[in-house]
PDB file of C-alpha atoms in Angstrom:
ATOM      1  CA  UNK O   1      -5.401   0.321 -24.160  1.00 36.00           C
ATOM      2  CA  UNK O   2      -3.997  -0.681 -20.774  1.00 55.00           C
ATOM      3  CA  UNK O   3      -5.912  -2.792 -18.300  1.00 75.00           C
ATOM      4  CA  UNK O   4      -7.421  -1.196 -15.197  1.00 84.00           C
ATOM      5  CA  UNK O   5      -4.752  -3.060 -13.249  1.00 95.00           C
ATOM      6  CA  UNK O   6      -1.792  -1.882 -15.360  1.00 95.00           C
ATOM      7  CA  UNK O   7       0.008   1.380 -15.804  1.00 94.00           C
ATOM      8  CA  UNK O   8       3.214   2.413 -17.543  1.00 96.00           C
ATOM      9  CA  UNK O   9       5.464   1.144 -14.751  1.00 97.00           C
ATOM     10  CA  UNK O  10       3.467  -1.450 -12.797  1.00 98.00           C
ATOM     11  CA  UNK O  11       0.832  -4.108 -13.020  1.00 97.00           C
ATOM     12  CA  UNK O  12      -1.232  -5.106  -9.996  1.00 98.00           C
ATOM     13  CA  UNK O  13      -1.950  -8.805  -9.784  1.00 97.00           C
ATOM     14  CA  UNK O  14      -2.912 -11.512  -7.333  1.00 95.00           C
ATOM     15  CA  UNK O  15      -0.200 -12.818  -5.035  1.00 96.00           C
ATOM     16  CA  UNK O  16       0.998 -16.253  -6.144  1.00 96.00           C
ATOM     17  CA  UNK O  17       2.460 -18.963  -3.877  1.00 95.00           C
ATOM     18  CA  UNK O  18       5.885 -18.670  -5.545  1.00 96.00           C
ATOM     19  CA  UNK O  19       6.084 -14.961  -4.629  1.00 95.00           C
ATOM     20  CA  UNK O  20       7.210 -15.930  -1.118  1.00 94.00           C
ATOM     21  CA  UNK O  21      10.901 -15.672  -2.038  1.00 93.00           C
ATOM     22  CA  UNK O  22      10.603 -12.016  -3.078  1.00 93.00           C
ATOM     23  CA  UNK O  23       8.671 -11.105   0.077  1.00 89.00           C
ATOM     24  CA  UNK O  24      11.279 -12.847   2.250  1.00 89.00           C
ATOM     25  CA  UNK O  25      14.033 -10.955   0.420  1.00 88.00           C
ATOM     26  CA  UNK O  26      12.235  -7.616   0.925  1.00 84.00           C
ATOM     27  CA  UNK O  27      11.835  -8.276   4.651  1.00 81.00           C
ATOM     28  CA  UNK O  28      15.472  -9.307   5.092  1.00 73.00           C
ATOM     29  CA  UNK O  29      16.738  -6.227   3.245  1.00 68.00           C
ATOM     30  CA  UNK O  30      14.461  -3.819   5.123  1.00 64.00           C
ATOM     31  CA  UNK O  31      15.016  -4.665   8.783  1.00 50.00           C
ATOM     32  CA  UNK O  32      13.991  -1.449  10.519  1.00 38.00           C
ATOM     33  CA  UNK O  33      13.838   0.165   7.107  1.00 43.00           C
ATOM     34  CA  UNK O  34      11.794   3.022   5.847  1.00 44.00           C
ATOM     35  CA  UNK O  35       8.211   2.902   7.013  1.00 46.00           C
ATOM     36  CA  UNK O  36       8.617  -0.144   9.262  1.00 51.00           C
ATOM     37  CA  UNK O  37       6.694   0.219  12.491  1.00 52.00           C
ATOM     38  CA  UNK O  38       8.348  -2.613  14.396  1.00 56.00           C
ATOM     39  CA  UNK O  39      11.177  -5.059  14.337  1.00 63.00           C
ATOM     40  CA  UNK O  40       9.753  -8.495  13.651  1.00 69.00           C
ATOM     41  CA  UNK O  41      11.193 -11.773  14.843  1.00 77.00           C
ATOM     42  CA  UNK O  42      13.138 -13.708  12.218  1.00 81.00           C
ATOM     43  CA  UNK O  43      10.815 -15.799  10.057  1.00 85.00           C
ATOM     44  CA  UNK O  44      11.417 -19.152   8.468  1.00 89.00           C
ATOM     45  CA  UNK O  45      11.175 -19.790   4.765  1.00 90.00           C
ATOM     46  CA  UNK O  46       8.177 -22.000   5.542  1.00 94.00           C
ATOM     47  CA  UNK O  47       6.344 -19.099   7.204  1.00 92.00           C
ATOM     48  CA  UNK O  48       6.806 -16.970   4.070  1.00 91.00           C
ATOM     49  CA  UNK O  49       5.610 -19.879   1.915  1.00 93.00           C
ATOM     50  CA  UNK O  50       2.526 -20.315   4.098  1.00 94.00           C
ATOM     51  CA  UNK O  51       1.785 -16.574   4.067  1.00 91.00           C
ATOM     52  CA  UNK O  52       2.035 -16.373   0.262  1.00 93.00           C
ATOM     53  CA  UNK O  53      -0.097 -19.508  -0.107  1.00 94.00           C
ATOM     54  CA  UNK O  54      -2.728 -17.973   2.199  1.00 93.00           C
ATOM     55  CA  UNK O  55      -2.717 -14.729   0.225  1.00 92.00           C
ATOM     56  CA  UNK O  56      -3.021 -16.639  -3.052  1.00 93.00           C
ATOM     57  CA  UNK O  57      -6.317 -18.204  -1.945  1.00 93.00           C
ATOM     58  CA  UNK O  58      -7.645 -15.372   0.257  1.00 89.00           C
ATOM     59  CA  UNK O  59     -11.130 -14.059  -0.376  1.00 85.00           C
ATOM     60  CA  UNK O  60     -11.716 -10.333  -0.767  1.00 82.00           C
ATOM     61  CA  UNK O  61     -13.294  -9.808   2.641  1.00 78.00           C
ATOM     62  CA  UNK O  62     -15.271  -6.543   2.844  1.00 82.00           C
ATOM     63  CA  UNK O  63     -13.001  -4.895   0.260  1.00 93.00           C
ATOM     64  CA  UNK O  64      -9.872  -5.800   2.242  1.00 94.00           C
ATOM     65  CA  UNK O  65      -7.262  -7.374  -0.009  1.00 95.00           C
ATOM     66  CA  UNK O  66      -3.574  -7.407  -0.911  1.00 95.00           C
ATOM     67  CA  UNK O  67      -2.136  -7.332  -4.438  1.00 96.00           C
ATOM     68  CA  UNK O  68       1.359  -7.870  -5.789  1.00 97.00           C
ATOM     69  CA  UNK O  69       3.028  -4.924  -7.550  1.00 98.00           C
ATOM     70  CA  UNK O  70       4.947  -6.126 -10.594  1.00 97.00           C
ATOM     71  CA  UNK O  71       7.268  -4.007 -12.787  1.00 98.00           C
ATOM     72  CA  UNK O  72       5.829  -4.030 -16.319  1.00 97.00           C
ATOM     73  CA  UNK O  73       9.263  -3.723 -17.949  1.00 96.00           C
ATOM     74  CA  UNK O  74      10.736  -6.804 -16.274  1.00 96.00           C
ATOM     75  CA  UNK O  75       7.822  -8.778 -14.802  1.00 96.00           C
ATOM     76  CA  UNK O  76       9.658  -8.687 -11.467  1.00 96.00           C
ATOM     77  CA  UNK O  77       7.721  -8.500  -8.197  1.00 97.00           C
ATOM     78  CA  UNK O  78       8.652  -5.143  -6.625  1.00 97.00           C
ATOM     79  CA  UNK O  79       6.178  -4.811  -3.748  1.00 96.00           C
ATOM     80  CA  UNK O  80       2.620  -4.969  -2.535  1.00 95.00           C
ATOM     81  CA  UNK O  81      -0.395  -2.695  -2.165  1.00 97.00           C
ATOM     82  CA  UNK O  82      -3.703  -3.311  -0.483  1.00 95.00           C
ATOM     83  CA  UNK O  83      -6.767  -2.112   1.328  1.00 96.00           C
ATOM     84  CA  UNK O  84      -6.603  -3.263   4.926  1.00 91.00           C
ATOM     85  CA  UNK O  85      -9.395  -1.417   6.763  1.00 94.00           C
ATOM     86  CA  UNK O  86     -12.772  -0.247   5.518  1.00 95.00           C
ATOM     87  CA  UNK O  87     -15.649   1.734   6.919  1.00 94.00           C
ATOM     88  CA  UNK O  88     -18.229   0.767   4.311  1.00 92.00           C
ATOM     89  CA  UNK O  89     -21.234   2.523   5.949  1.00 93.00           C
ATOM     90  CA  UNK O  90     -19.295   5.805   6.066  1.00 95.00           C
ATOM     91  CA  UNK O  91     -17.532   5.264   2.733  1.00 96.00           C
ATOM     92  CA  UNK O  92     -13.849   5.255   3.718  1.00 97.00           C
ATOM     93  CA  UNK O  93     -10.973   2.813   3.336  1.00 98.00           C
ATOM     94  CA  UNK O  94      -7.382   2.691   4.495  1.00 97.00           C
ATOM     95  CA  UNK O  95      -4.543   1.303   2.411  1.00 97.00           C
ATOM     96  CA  UNK O  96      -0.828   0.638   2.517  1.00 94.00           C
ATOM     97  CA  UNK O  97       1.901   0.218  -0.054  1.00 95.00           C
ATOM     98  CA  UNK O  98       5.314  -1.375   0.379  1.00 93.00           C
ATOM     99  CA  UNK O  99       8.021  -1.417  -2.253  1.00 95.00           C
ATOM    100  CA  UNK O 100      11.202  -3.468  -1.788  1.00 94.00           C
ATOM    101  CA  UNK O 101      14.242  -1.332  -0.912  1.00 91.00           C
ATOM    102  CA  UNK O 102      16.047  -2.037  -4.180  1.00 92.00           C
ATOM    103  CA  UNK O 103      12.992  -0.908  -6.200  1.00 95.00           C
ATOM    104  CA  UNK O 104      12.217   2.413  -4.490  1.00 94.00           C
ATOM    105  CA  UNK O 105      12.330   5.824  -6.161  1.00 95.00           C
ATOM    106  CA  UNK O 106      11.312   4.463  -9.565  1.00 96.00           C
ATOM    107  CA  UNK O 107       7.664   5.567  -9.533  1.00 97.00           C
ATOM    108  CA  UNK O 108       6.282   2.126  -8.666  1.00 98.00           C
ATOM    109  CA  UNK O 109       4.583   3.137  -5.418  1.00 97.00           C
ATOM    110  CA  UNK O 110       2.915   6.213  -6.917  1.00 98.00           C
ATOM    111  CA  UNK O 111       1.468   4.313  -9.851  1.00 97.00           C
ATOM    112  CA  UNK O 112       0.358   1.358  -7.701  1.00 98.00           C
ATOM    113  CA  UNK O 113      -1.466   3.724  -5.320  1.00 98.00           C
ATOM    114  CA  UNK O 114      -3.228   5.542  -8.173  1.00 97.00           C
ATOM    115  CA  UNK O 115      -4.389   2.229  -9.682  1.00 97.00           C
ATOM    116  CA  UNK O 116      -5.670   1.034  -6.298  1.00 97.00           C
ATOM    117  CA  UNK O 117      -7.441   4.321  -5.527  1.00 97.00           C
ATOM    118  CA  UNK O 118      -9.050   4.440  -8.970  1.00 96.00           C
ATOM    119  CA  UNK O 119     -10.513   0.971  -8.360  1.00 96.00           C
ATOM    120  CA  UNK O 120     -11.723   1.752  -4.840  1.00 97.00           C
ATOM    121  CA  UNK O 121     -13.241   5.116  -5.788  1.00 97.00           C
ATOM    122  CA  UNK O 122     -14.682   4.287  -9.226  1.00 95.00           C
ATOM    123  CA  UNK O 123     -15.651   0.629  -8.850  1.00 94.00           C
ATOM    124  CA  UNK O 124     -16.262   0.211  -5.126  1.00 95.00           C
ATOM    125  CA  UNK O 125     -17.697   3.727  -4.703  1.00 96.00           C
ATOM    126  CA  UNK O 126     -15.784   4.763  -1.608  1.00 97.00           C
ATOM    127  CA  UNK O 127     -15.544   8.508  -1.127  1.00 97.00           C
ATOM    128  CA  UNK O 128     -12.478   8.830   1.125  1.00 98.00           C
ATOM    129  CA  UNK O 129      -9.083   7.179   1.385  1.00 98.00           C
ATOM    130  CA  UNK O 130      -6.898   7.231   4.507  1.00 97.00           C
ATOM    131  CA  UNK O 131      -3.194   6.510   4.961  1.00 97.00           C
ATOM    132  CA  UNK O 132      -1.225   6.313   8.202  1.00 96.00           C
ATOM    133  CA  UNK O 133       2.464   7.236   7.917  1.00 95.00           C
ATOM    134  CA  UNK O 134       5.208   7.460  10.523  1.00 94.00           C
ATOM    135  CA  UNK O 135       6.148  11.122  10.926  1.00 95.00           C
ATOM    136  CA  UNK O 136       9.835  10.413  10.316  1.00 92.00           C
ATOM    137  CA  UNK O 137       9.124   8.626   7.001  1.00 93.00           C
ATOM    138  CA  UNK O 138       9.769  11.697   4.867  1.00 95.00           C
ATOM    139  CA  UNK O 139       9.760   9.785   1.570  1.00 94.00           C
ATOM    140  CA  UNK O 140       6.254   8.380   2.101  1.00 95.00           C
ATOM    141  CA  UNK O 141       4.891  11.711   3.352  1.00 97.00           C
ATOM    142  CA  UNK O 142       6.294  13.456   0.271  1.00 97.00           C
ATOM    143  CA  UNK O 143       4.860  10.758  -2.032  1.00 97.00           C
ATOM    144  CA  UNK O 144       1.376  11.031  -0.555  1.00 98.00           C
ATOM    145  CA  UNK O 145       1.444  14.842  -0.710  1.00 98.00           C
ATOM    146  CA  UNK O 146       2.485  14.674  -4.384  1.00 97.00           C
ATOM    147  CA  UNK O 147      -0.436  12.318  -5.026  1.00 98.00           C
ATOM    148  CA  UNK O 148      -2.844  14.831  -3.465  1.00 98.00           C
ATOM    149  CA  UNK O 149      -3.282  13.580   0.107  1.00 98.00           C
ATOM    150  CA  UNK O 150      -3.825  16.130   2.863  1.00 98.00           C
ATOM    151  CA  UNK O 151      -2.550  15.797   6.408  1.00 98.00           C
ATOM    152  CA  UNK O 152      -5.646  15.418   8.589  1.00 98.00           C
ATOM    153  CA  UNK O 153      -4.087  14.804  11.958  1.00 97.00           C
ATOM    154  CA  UNK O 154      -1.213  13.515  13.988  1.00 97.00           C
ATOM    155  CA  UNK O 155      -1.305  10.889  16.705  1.00 97.00           C
ATOM    156  CA  UNK O 156       1.508  11.936  19.005  1.00 97.00           C
ATOM    157  CA  UNK O 157       3.958   9.284  20.210  1.00 97.00           C
ATOM    158  CA  UNK O 158       1.551   6.638  18.929  1.00 96.00           C
ATOM    159  CA  UNK O 159       3.868   3.919  17.563  1.00 92.00           C
ATOM    160  CA  UNK O 160       6.724   2.323  19.484  1.00 90.00           C
ATOM    161  CA  UNK O 161       9.587   1.263  17.214  1.00 82.00           C
ATOM    162  CA  UNK O 162      13.372   1.041  17.435  1.00 79.00           C
ATOM    163  CA  UNK O 163      13.327   1.807  21.142  1.00 86.00           C
ATOM    164  CA  UNK O 164      11.254   4.972  21.046  1.00 91.00           C
ATOM    165  CA  UNK O 165       7.786   6.359  20.335  1.00 95.00           C
ATOM    166  CA  UNK O 166       6.965   7.989  16.997  1.00 94.00           C
ATOM    167  CA  UNK O 167       4.178  10.262  15.815  1.00 96.00           C
ATOM    168  CA  UNK O 168       1.745   8.789  13.293  1.00 96.00           C
ATOM    169  CA  UNK O 169       0.500  11.165  10.584  1.00 98.00           C
ATOM    170  CA  UNK O 170      -3.010  10.555   9.256  1.00 98.00           C
ATOM    171  CA  UNK O 171      -3.484  11.606   5.629  1.00 98.00           C
ATOM    172  CA  UNK O 172      -6.640  11.606   3.556  1.00 98.00           C
ATOM    173  CA  UNK O 173      -7.954  12.144   0.045  1.00 98.00           C
ATOM    174  CA  UNK O 174     -11.555  12.548  -1.097  1.00 98.00           C
ATOM    175  CA  UNK O 175     -12.892  11.083  -4.321  1.00 98.00           C
ATOM    176  CA  UNK O 176     -13.368  14.490  -6.003  1.00 97.00           C
ATOM    177  CA  UNK O 177      -9.779  15.480  -5.097  1.00 97.00           C
ATOM    178  CA  UNK O 178      -8.551  12.248  -6.667  1.00 98.00           C
ATOM    179  CA  UNK O 179     -10.658  12.772  -9.804  1.00 96.00           C
ATOM    180  CA  UNK O 180      -9.362  16.325 -10.345  1.00 96.00           C
ATOM    181  CA  UNK O 181      -5.758  15.169 -10.058  1.00 96.00           C
ATOM    182  CA  UNK O 182      -5.789  11.658 -11.541  1.00 95.00           C
ATOM    183  CA  UNK O 183      -9.031  11.306 -13.578  1.00 87.00           C
ATOM    184  CA  UNK O 184     -11.332   8.502 -12.488  1.00 81.00           C
ATOM    185  CA  UNK O 185     -11.974   7.173 -15.984  1.00 72.00           C
ATOM    186  CA  UNK O 186      -8.359   6.588 -17.064  1.00 64.00           C
ATOM    187  CA  UNK O 187      -7.164   2.967 -17.028  1.00 53.00           C
TER     188      UNK O 187
END
C-alpha cells in the first residue's frame, strides 16, 4: 500500500538543502514561462541555497507549507506544491503547484495536487480549496477543471506581467466535490 504522500507518479516530501540546484534550474528555464506572474531579478546561487535551507527547516505555520514533488520512477525533483494562504475559521485554503518545464505534461502536477488536497481535506478538515490562475495559462486552467475545480470568479486586469495586465481566474473545489471525484480515503 502506498503512503499518503506517494502516488503512482510522484512522492511529496520535505524540501532538502541540496534541492537548491533543481529550483535554480527550473527558474532559469522558465523565465516568463507558463504561469509566471512576474519577471524576477536574476538570483545568485547563494540565494537559492539560502531559500532551500530555510524551507528545509521551516515550521508548518497555520497549515502553510511547501513540499517537493519527486518523480517516483527516477527520484528526481520535478517541482513543488504547497498551501500558502489559509482561512482556518472559515475552512478554506489556497494552494499552488509548480512543475519544472522539462517535466510538464507527465501527470505530476495532477497527482501532486490530489495528494495535497486529500491531506488538507481529510486530515486538516478544510472544506474548500482555492486556486488563482492567470487567465492566459490555458494548461493550468484545463488541469484544474479536469481535477474538478469550478471557476468562481475573475479579477479583471489584476496582475501586471510582461508589460501588460492580465485577468486572474479564481477557481474552487469543495470537500464533497473532491470526495466524489477522488475519494478521500485512498492513499
